Amino acid sequence: RAIFTGFAMAILAALTFLVVDHAPAASFYPNQDAYSAVLGFVPQIVLASVLGYVTGQFLNSYVLVRMKARSAEPRLWARLASSTGVGEAADTLIFCAIASSAIGITTMGGFWNYFVVGFVYKCGVELLVMPLTVVVIRLLKNREPSYWE
């Protein structure tokens, strides 16, 4: 629920910024251009973020489940690393493709740099916290009943 609430609030904020940005400015307000420069790109960033996140998480879950079906319980580390790679690749590619123009990236070289650095960073963080992830997964599995038996 928290994730969906967060999405709803981000989308509501983006729509609010979009409406305010496109509404006529008050005659006495001289800063409409500054407002547009600071908040005008928010809807594009929110769209990129939501689409990237949803697609990436779906693919991450799908790969994790499919790999578990093939390998059963062993190789948790490989499943986590592989599913993260696929999910983060999709998330980062979608986000960068939609958001890059909003932050001033105009060349393919800049785009690919943005994508690669983001992807490597996200996967690197996941690999660094993977030992903790494995411990948490094992603790949860030991406390929950198995529905497969």
CSV table of N, CA and C in Angstrom, one decimal, residues 30-110:
chain,number,residue,atom,x,y,z
A,30,PRO,N,5.7,38.2,-11.6
A,30,PRO,CA,6.8,38.3,-12.6
A,30,PRO,C,7.6,37.0,-12.7
A,31,ASN,N,7.4,36.0,-11.9
A,31,ASN,CA,8.3,34.9,-11.9
A,31,ASN,C,7.8,33.6,-12.5
A,32,GLN,N,6.8,33.7,-13.4
A,32,GLN,CA,6.3,32.4,-14.0
A,32,GLN,C,7.4,31.7,-14.8
A,33,ASP,N,8.3,32.3,-15.5
A,33,ASP,CA,9.4,31.6,-16.2
A,33,ASP,C,10.2,30.9,-15.2
A,34,ALA,N,10.5,31.5,-14.0
A,34,ALA,CA,11.3,30.8,-13.0
A,34,ALA,C,10.6,29.5,-12.5
A,35,TYR,N,9.3,29.7,-12.3
A,35,TYR,CA,8.5,28.6,-11.8
A,35,TYR,C,8.6,27.4,-12.8
A,36,SER,N,8.4,27.8,-14.1
A,36,SER,CA,8.4,26.8,-15.2
A,36,SER,C,9.8,26.1,-15.3
A,37,ALA,N,10.8,26.9,-15.1
A,37,ALA,CA,12.2,26.3,-15.2
A,37,ALA,C,12.5,25.4,-14.0
A,38,VAL,N,11.9,25.7,-12.8
A,38,VAL,CA,12.2,24.8,-11.7
A,38,VAL,C,11.3,23.6,-11.6
A,39,LEU,N,10.0,23.8,-11.9
A,39,LEU,CA,9.0,22.7,-11.7
A,39,LEU,C,8.4,22.2,-12.9
A,40,GLY,N,8.7,22.8,-14.1
A,40,GLY,CA,8.0,22.4,-15.3
A,40,GLY,C,8.3,21.0,-15.8
A,41,PHE,N,9.5,20.5,-15.4
A,41,PHE,CA,9.9,19.2,-15.9
A,41,PHE,C,9.4,18.1,-14.9
A,42,VAL,N,8.8,18.4,-13.8
A,42,VAL,CA,8.5,17.4,-12.8
A,42,VAL,C,7.5,16.3,-13.3
A,43,PRO,N,6.5,16.7,-14.1
A,43,PRO,CA,5.6,15.6,-14.7
A,43,PRO,C,6.4,14.6,-15.5
A,44,GLN,N,7.4,15.1,-16.3
A,44,GLN,CA,8.2,14.2,-17.1
A,44,GLN,C,9.0,13.2,-16.3
A,45,ILE,N,9.6,13.8,-15.2
A,45,ILE,CA,10.4,13.0,-14.3
A,45,ILE,C,9.6,11.9,-13.5
A,46,VAL,N,8.4,12.3,-13.1
A,46,VAL,CA,7.5,11.4,-12.4
A,46,VAL,C,7.0,10.3,-13.3
A,47,LEU,N,6.7,10.6,-14.5
A,47,LEU,CA,6.3,9.6,-15.5
A,47,LEU,C,7.4,8.6,-15.7
A,48,ALA,N,8.6,9.2,-15.9
A,48,ALA,CA,9.8,8.3,-16.2
A,48,ALA,C,10.0,7.4,-14.9
A,49,SER,N,9.9,8.0,-13.8
A,49,SER,CA,10.1,7.2,-12.5
A,49,SER,C,9.1,6.1,-12.3
A,50,VAL,N,7.9,6.4,-12.5
A,50,VAL,CA,6.8,5.4,-12.3
A,50,VAL,C,6.9,4.3,-13.3
A,51,LEU,N,7.0,4.7,-14.6
A,51,LEU,CA,7.1,3.6,-15.6
A,51,LEU,C,8.3,2.8,-15.5
A,52,GLY,N,9.4,3.4,-15.2
A,52,GLY,CA,10.7,2.6,-15.0
A,52,GLY,C,10.6,1.7,-13.8
A,53,TYR,N,10.1,2.2,-12.7
A,53,TYR,CA,10.0,1.4,-11.5
A,53,TYR,C,9.0,0.2,-11.7
A,54,VAL,N,7.8,0.4,-12.2
A,54,VAL,CA,6.9,-0.6,-12.3
A,54,VAL,C,7.4,-1.7,-13.3
A,55,THR,N,8.0,-1.3,-14.4
A,55,THR,CA,8.5,-2.3,-15.4
A,55,THR,C,9.7,-3.0,-14.8
A,56,GLY,N,10.6,-2.3,-14.1
A,56,GLY,CA,11.8,-2.9,-13.5
A,56,GLY,C,11.4,-3.9,-12.4
A,57,GLN,N,10.5,-3.6,-11.6
A,57,GLN,CA,10.1,-4.5,-10.5
A,57,GLN,C,9.3,-5.7,-11.0
A,58,PHE,N,8.5,-5.5,-12.1
A,58,PHE,CA,7.8,-6.6,-12.7
A,58,PHE,C,8.9,-7.6,-13.2
A,59,LEU,N,9.8,-7.1,-14.0
A,59,LEU,CA,10.8,-8.0,-14.6
A,59,LEU,C,11.7,-8.6,-13.5
A,60,ASN,N,12.1,-7.9,-12.5
A,60,ASN,CA,12.9,-8.4,-11.4
A,60,ASN,C,12.1,-9.6,-10.8
A,61,SER,N,10.9,-9.4,-10.5
A,61,SER,CA,10.1,-10.5,-9.9
A,61,SER,C,9.9,-11.7,-10.8
A,62,TYR,N,9.6,-11.4,-12.1
A,62,TYR,CA,9.5,-12.5,-13.0
A,62,TYR,C,10.7,-13.3,-13.2
A,63,VAL,N,11.9,-12.7,-13.3
A,63,VAL,CA,13.1,-13.4,-13.5
A,63,VAL,C,13.4,-14.2,-12.2
A,64,LEU,N,13.2,-13.6,-11.1
A,64,LEU,CA,13.4,-14.3,-9.8
A,64,LEU,C,12.6,-15.5,-9.7
A,65,VAL,N,11.3,-15.4,-10.0
A,65,VAL,CA,10.4,-16.6,-9.9
A,65,VAL,C,10.8,-17.7,-10.9
A,66,ARG,N,11.0,-17.2,-12.2
A,66,ARG,CA,11.4,-18.2,-13.2
A,66,ARG,C,12.7,-18.9,-12.9
A,67,MET,N,13.7,-18.2,-12.4
A,67,MET,CA,14.9,-18.9,-12.0
A,67,MET,C,14.8,-19.8,-10.9
A,68,LYS,N,13.9,-19.4,-9.9
A,68,LYS,CA,13.7,-20.3,-8.8
A,68,LYS,C,13.0,-21.6,-9.2
A,69,ALA,N,12.1,-21.5,-10.2
A,69,ALA,CA,11.4,-22.6,-10.7
A,69,ALA,C,12.3,-23.6,-11.3
A,70,ARG,N,13.4,-23.1,-11.9
A,70,ARG,CA,14.4,-23.9,-12.6
A,70,ARG,C,15.4,-24.5,-11.7
A,71,SER,N,15.8,-23.7,-10.6
A,71,SER,CA,16.9,-24.2,-9.8
A,71,SER,C,16.5,-24.6,-8.4
A,72,ALA,N,15.2,-24.4,-8.1
A,72,ALA,CA,14.7,-24.7,-6.7
A,72,ALA,C,15.4,-23.8,-5.7
A,73,GLU,N,15.8,-24.3,-4.6
A,73,GLU,CA,16.3,-23.4,-3.5
A,73,GLU,C,17.8,-23.0,-3.7
A,74,PRO,N,18.7,-23.8,-4.3
A,74,PRO,CA,20.1,-23.3,-4.4
A,74,PRO,C,20.2,-22.1,-5.3
A,75,ARG,N,21.4,-21.5,-5.1
A,75,ARG,CA,21.8,-20.4,-6.0
A,75,ARG,C,21.0,-19.1,-5.8
A,76,LEU,N,20.6,-18.8,-4.6
A,76,LEU,CA,19.9,-17.6,-4.3
A,76,LEU,C,20.7,-16.4,-4.7
A,77,TRP,N,22.0,-16.4,-4.5
A,77,TRP,CA,22.8,-15.2,-4.9
A,77,TRP,C,22.7,-15.0,-6.4
A,78,ALA,N,22.8,-16.0,-7.2
A,78,ALA,CA,22.7,-15.9,-8.6
A,78,ALA,C,21.3,-15.4,-9.0
A,79,ARG,N,20.3,-15.9,-8.4
A,79,ARG,CA,18.9,-15.4,-8.7
A,79,ARG,C,18.8,-14.0,-8.4
A,80,LEU,N,19.2,-13.5,-7.2
A,80,LEU,CA,19.1,-12.1,-6.9
A,80,LEU,C,19.9,-11.2,-7.8
A,81,ALA,N,21.1,-11.6,-8.1
A,81,ALA,CA,22.0,-10.8,-9.0
A,81,ALA,C,21.4,-10.7,-10.4
A,82,SER,N,21.0,-11.8,-10.9
A,82,SER,CA,20.4,-11.8,-12.3
A,82,SER,C,19.1,-11.1,-12.4
A,83,SER,N,18.2,-11.3,-11.4
A,83,SER,CA,17.0,-10.6,-11.5
A,83,SER,C,17.2,-9.1,-11.3
A,84,THR,N,18.1,-8.7,-10.4
A,84,THR,CA,18.4,-7.3,-10.2
A,84,THR,C,19.0,-6.7,-11.5
A,85,GLY,N,19.9,-7.4,-12.2
A,85,GLY,CA,20.4,-6.9,-13.4
A,85,GLY,C,19.4,-6.6,-14.5
A,86,VAL,N,18.5,-7.6,-14.7
A,86,VAL,CA,17.4,-7.4,-15.7
A,86,VAL,C,16.4,-6.3,-15.2
A,87,GLY,N,16.0,-6.3,-14.0
A,87,GLY,CA,15.1,-5.3,-13.5
A,87,GLY,C,15.7,-3.9,-13.6
A,88,GLU,N,16.9,-3.7,-13.1
A,88,GLU,CA,17.5,-2.4,-13.1
A,88,GLU,C,17.9,-1.9,-14.5
A,89,ALA,N,18.2,-2.9,-15.4
A,89,ALA,CA,18.4,-2.5,-16.8
A,89,ALA,C,17.2,-1.8,-17.4
A,90,ALA,N,16.0,-2.5,-17.2
A,90,ALA,CA,14.8,-2.0,-17.7
A,90,ALA,C,14.4,-0.7,-17.1
A,91,ASP,N,14.5,-0.6,-15.7
A,91,ASP,CA,14.1,0.6,-15.0
A,91,ASP,C,15.0,1.7,-15.4
A,92,THR,N,16.3,1.5,-15.5
A,92,THR,CA,17.2,2.6,-15.8
A,92,THR,C,17.0,3.1,-17.3
A,93,LEU,N,16.9,2.1,-18.2
A,93,LEU,CA,16.7,2.5,-19.6
A,93,LEU,C,15.4,3.3,-19.8
A,94,ILE,N,14.3,2.8,-19.2
A,94,ILE,CA,13.0,3.6,-19.4
A,94,ILE,C,13.1,5.0,-18.7
A,95,PHE,N,13.7,5.0,-17.5
A,95,PHE,CA,13.8,6.3,-16.8
A,95,PHE,C,14.7,7.3,-17.7
A,96,CYS,N,15.8,6.8,-18.1
A,96,CYS,CA,16.8,7.7,-18.8
A,96,CYS,C,16.2,8.1,-20.1
A,97,ALA,N,15.5,7.2,-20.8
A,97,ALA,CA,14.9,7.5,-22.1
A,97,ALA,C,13.9,8.6,-22.0
A,98,ILE,N,13.1,8.6,-20.9
A,98,ILE,CA,12.0,9.6,-20.8
A,98,ILE,C,12.6,10.9,-20.1
A,99,ALA,N,13.4,10.7,-19.1
A,99,ALA,CA,13.8,11.9,-18.3
A,99,ALA,C,15.1,12.6,-18.8
A,100,SER,N,15.8,12.0,-19.7
A,100,SER,CA,17.1,12.7,-20.1
A,100,SER,C,16.9,14.0,-20.7
A,101,SER,N,15.9,14.2,-21.5
A,101,SER,CA,15.7,15.5,-22.1
A,101,SER,C,15.3,16.6,-21.1
A,102,ALA,N,14.6,16.1,-20.0
A,102,ALA,CA,14.2,17.1,-19.0
A,102,ALA,C,15.4,17.7,-18.2
A,103,ILE,N,16.5,16.9,-18.2
A,103,ILE,CA,17.7,17.4,-17.5
A,103,ILE,C,18.8,17.9,-18.4
A,104,GLY,N,18.5,18.0,-19.7
A,104,GLY,CA,19.4,18.6,-20.6
A,104,GLY,C,20.4,17.7,-21.3
A,105,ILE,N,20.1,16.4,-21.3
A,105,ILE,CA,20.9,15.4,-22.0
A,105,ILE,C,20.4,15.4,-23.5
A,106,THR,N,21.3,15.8,-24.4
A,106,THR,CA,20.8,15.9,-25.8
A,106,THR,C,21.6,15.0,-26.8
A,107,THR,N,22.7,14.4,-26.3
A,107,THR,CA,23.5,13.6,-27.2
A,107,THR,C,23.3,12.1,-26.9
A,108,MET,N,23.5,11.2,-27.8
A,108,MET,CA,23.5,9.8,-27.5
A,108,MET,C,24.6,9.4,-26.6
A,109,GLY,N,25.8,10.0,-26.7
A,109,GLY,CA,26.9,9.8,-25.8
A,109,GLY,C,26.5,10.1,-24.4
A,110,GLY,N,25.9,11.3,-24.2
A,110,GLY,CA,25.4,11.7,-22.9
A,110,GLY,C,24.4,10.7,-22.3
